[in-house]
mmCIF file with all atom_site columns, C-alpha atoms in Angstrom:
data_model
loop_
_atom_site.group_PDB
_atom_site.id
_atom_site.type_symbol
_atom_site.label_atom_id
_atom_site.label_alt_id
_atom_site.label_comp_id
_atom_site.label_asym_id
_atom_site.label_entity_id
_atom_site.label_seq_id
_atom_site.pdbx_PDB_ins_code
_atom_site.Cartn_x
_atom_site.Cartn_y
_atom_site.Cartn_z
_atom_site.occupancy
_atom_site.B_iso_or_equiv
_atom_site.pdbx_formal_charge
_atom_site.auth_seq_id
_atom_site.auth_comp_id
_atom_site.auth_asym_id
_atom_site.auth_atom_id
_atom_site.pdbx_PDB_model_num
ATOM 1  C CA . UNK G 1 1  ? -0.375  0.135   -0.400 1.00 0.00 ? 1  UNK G CA 1
ATOM 2  C CA . UNK G 1 2  ? 1.456   3.250   -1.090 1.00 0.00 ? 2  UNK G CA 1
ATOM 3  C CA . UNK G 1 3  ? -0.686  5.080   1.607  1.00 0.00 ? 3  UNK G CA 1
ATOM 4  C CA . UNK G 1 4  ? 1.747   3.301   4.772  1.00 0.00 ? 4  UNK G CA 1
ATOM 5  C CA . UNK G 1 5  ? 1.552   5.200   8.066  1.00 0.00 ? 5  UNK G CA 1
ATOM 6  C CA . UNK G 1 6  ? 4.828   7.236   8.290  1.00 0.00 ? 6  UNK G CA 1
ATOM 7  C CA . UNK G 1 7  ? 6.808   8.922   11.363 1.00 0.00 ? 7  UNK G CA 1
ATOM 8  C CA . UNK G 1 8  ? 7.230   12.703  11.903 1.00 0.00 ? 8  UNK G CA 1
ATOM 9  C CA . UNK G 1 9  ? 8.650   14.683  14.755 1.00 0.00 ? 9  UNK G CA 1
ATOM 10 C CA . UNK G 1 10 ? 8.421   17.692  15.692 1.00 0.00 ? 10 UNK G CA 1
ATOM 11 C CA . UNK G 1 11 ? 11.885  19.185  15.570 1.00 0.00 ? 11 UNK G CA 1
ATOM 12 C CA . UNK G 1 12 ? 13.289  23.408  17.679 1.00 0.00 ? 12 UNK G CA 1
ATOM 13 C CA . UNK G 1 13 ? 12.081  25.117  15.027 1.00 0.00 ? 13 UNK G CA 1
ATOM 14 C CA . UNK G 1 14 ? 8.411   23.613  15.572 1.00 0.00 ? 14 UNK G CA 1
ATOM 15 C CA . UNK G 1 15 ? 9.061   21.810  11.096 1.00 0.00 ? 15 UNK G CA 1
ATOM 16 C CA . UNK G 1 16 ? 8.117   18.043  11.348 1.00 0.00 ? 16 UNK G CA 1
ATOM 17 C CA . UNK G 1 17 ? 11.398  16.169  9.839  1.00 0.00 ? 17 UNK G CA 1
ATOM 18 C CA . UNK G 1 18 ? 10.231  12.526  8.366  1.00 0.00 ? 18 UNK G CA 1
ATOM 19 C CA . UNK G 1 19 ? 11.939  9.639   9.958  1.00 0.00 ? 19 UNK G CA 1
ATOM 20 C CA . UNK G 1 20 ? 10.665  7.071   8.381  1.00 0.00 ? 20 UNK G CA 1
ATOM 21 C CA . UNK G 1 21 ? 8.102   4.555   6.941  1.00 0.00 ? 21 UNK G CA 1
ATOM 22 C CA . UNK G 1 22 ? 5.838   2.564   10.046 1.00 0.00 ? 22 UNK G CA 1
ATOM 23 C CA . UNK G 1 23 ? 5.171   -0.906  9.289  1.00 0.00 ? 23 UNK G CA 1
ATOM 24 C CA . UNK G 1 24 ? 1.776   -2.188  10.721 1.00 0.00 ? 24 UNK G CA 1
ATOM 25 C CA . UNK G 1 25 ? 1.509   -5.935  10.819 1.00 0.00 ? 25 UNK G CA 1
ATOM 26 C CA . UNK G 1 26 ? -1.376  -7.840  9.384  1.00 0.00 ? 26 UNK G CA 1
ATOM 27 C CA . UNK G 1 27 ? -3.051  -9.297  13.168 1.00 0.00 ? 27 UNK G CA 1
ATOM 28 C CA . UNK G 1 28 ? -3.007  -7.407  16.583 1.00 0.00 ? 28 UNK G CA 1
ATOM 29 C CA . UNK G 1 29 ? -2.738  -9.283  19.509 1.00 0.00 ? 29 UNK G CA 1
ATOM 30 C CA . UNK G 1 30 ? -4.426  -7.286  21.934 1.00 0.00 ? 30 UNK G CA 1
ATOM 31 C CA . UNK G 1 31 ? -8.118  -5.478  22.374 1.00 0.00 ? 31 UNK G CA 1
ATOM 32 C CA . UNK G 1 32 ? -9.617  -3.652  24.254 1.00 0.00 ? 32 UNK G CA 1
ATOM 33 C CA . UNK G 1 33 ? -12.782 -3.962  23.465 1.00 0.00 ? 33 UNK G CA 1
ATOM 34 C CA . UNK G 1 34 ? -14.293 -2.291  27.008 1.00 0.00 ? 34 UNK G CA 1
ATOM 35 C CA . UNK G 1 35 ? -18.168 -0.995  27.775 1.00 0.00 ? 35 UNK G CA 1
ATOM 36 C CA . UNK G 1 36 ? -20.634 -2.568  29.404 1.00 0.00 ? 36 UNK G CA 1
ATOM 37 C CA . UNK G 1 37 ? -21.637 -6.626  28.957 1.00 0.00 ? 37 UNK G CA 1
ATOM 38 C CA . UNK G 1 38 ? -24.409 -6.592  29.734 1.00 0.00 ? 38 UNK G CA 1
ATOM 39 C CA . UNK G 1 39 ? -25.670 -4.594  26.983 1.00 0.00 ? 39 UNK G CA 1
ATOM 40 C CA . UNK G 1 40 ? -24.043 -6.246  24.328 1.00 0.00 ? 40 UNK G CA 1
ATOM 41 C CA . UNK G 1 41 ? -25.410 -7.980  21.794 1.00 0.00 ? 41 UNK G CA 1
ATOM 42 C CA . UNK G 1 42 ? -25.359 -11.312 21.147 1.00 0.00 ? 42 UNK G CA 1
ATOM 43 C CA . UNK G 1 43 ? -23.326 -11.388 18.324 1.00 0.00 ? 43 UNK G CA 1
ATOM 44 C CA . UNK G 1 44 ? -21.394 -8.481  19.362 1.00 0.00 ? 44 UNK G CA 1
ATOM 45 C CA . UNK G 1 45 ? -20.695 -10.754 22.737 1.00 0.00 ? 45 UNK G CA 1
ATOM 46 C CA . UNK G 1 46 ? -19.473 -13.862 20.210 1.00 0.00 ? 46 UNK G CA 1
ATOM 47 C CA . UNK G 1 47 ? -17.133 -11.826 18.630 1.00 0.00 ? 47 UNK G CA 1
ATOM 48 C CA . UNK G 1 48 ? -15.509 -11.104 21.558 1.00 0.00 ? 48 UNK G CA 1
ATOM 49 C CA . UNK G 1 49 ? -14.959 -14.220 22.678 1.00 0.00 ? 49 UNK G CA 1
ATOM 50 C CA . UNK G 1 50 ? -13.836 -15.328 19.287 1.00 0.00 ? 50 UNK G CA 1
ATOM 51 C CA . UNK G 1 51 ? -10.991 -12.714 19.789 1.00 0.00 ? 51 UNK G CA 1
ATOM 52 C CA . UNK G 1 52 ? -10.055 -14.445 23.579 1.00 0.00 ? 52 UNK G CA 1
ATOM 53 C CA . UNK G 1 53 ? -10.893 -17.847 22.448 1.00 0.00 ? 53 UNK G CA 1
ATOM 54 C CA . UNK G 1 54 ? -7.873  -16.777 19.215 1.00 0.00 ? 54 UNK G CA 1
ATOM 55 C CA . UNK G 1 55 ? -5.402  -15.891 21.556 1.00 0.00 ? 55 UNK G CA 1
ATOM 56 C CA . UNK G 1 56 ? -5.858  -11.565 21.865 1.00 0.00 ? 56 UNK G CA 1
ATOM 57 C CA . UNK G 1 57 ? -5.895  -10.354 25.273 1.00 0.00 ? 57 UNK G CA 1
ATOM 58 C CA . UNK G 1 58 ? -7.389  -6.873  27.258 1.00 0.00 ? 58 UNK G CA 1
ATOM 59 C CA . UNK G 1 59 ? -5.696  -3.978  26.781 1.00 0.00 ? 59 UNK G CA 1
ATOM 60 C CA . UNK G 1 60 ? -7.466  -1.636  28.579 1.00 0.00 ? 60 UNK G CA 1
ATOM 61 C CA . UNK G 1 61 ? -5.572  1.182   30.707 1.00 0.00 ? 61 UNK G CA 1
ATOM 62 C CA . UNK G 1 62 ? -8.178  4.239   31.293 1.00 0.00 ? 62 UNK G CA 1
ATOM 63 C CA . UNK G 1 63 ? -6.083  6.499   29.926 1.00 0.00 ? 63 UNK G CA 1
ATOM 64 C CA . UNK G 1 64 ? -6.792  6.370   25.355 1.00 0.00 ? 64 UNK G CA 1
ATOM 65 C CA . UNK G 1 65 ? -2.782  7.860   24.737 1.00 0.00 ? 65 UNK G CA 1
ATOM 66 C CA . UNK G 1 66 ? -1.526  5.048   25.814 1.00 0.00 ? 66 UNK G CA 1
ATOM 67 C CA . UNK G 1 67 ? -4.163  3.033   25.130 1.00 0.00 ? 67 UNK G CA 1
ATOM 68 C CA . UNK G 1 68 ? -2.994  3.826   21.290 1.00 0.00 ? 68 UNK G CA 1
ATOM 69 C CA . UNK G 1 69 ? 0.395   4.072   21.876 1.00 0.00 ? 69 UNK G CA 1
ATOM 70 C CA . UNK G 1 70 ? 1.429   0.771   23.570 1.00 0.00 ? 70 UNK G CA 1
#
């Protein structure tokens, strides 16, 4: 894909400098399902269970920034 993510750094002159192209994994290892499970539809609950059955683990710190940047 030509539109892959890129890493930039803000320098002392407030300019973003390109650092490198980033490579995203095809498949992840974590999920952040959160939410109140008692209100989930059955289809959604089965999907979330399937993630754990496939070996995904739960990720939730309560802070979006740290969750996204794991």
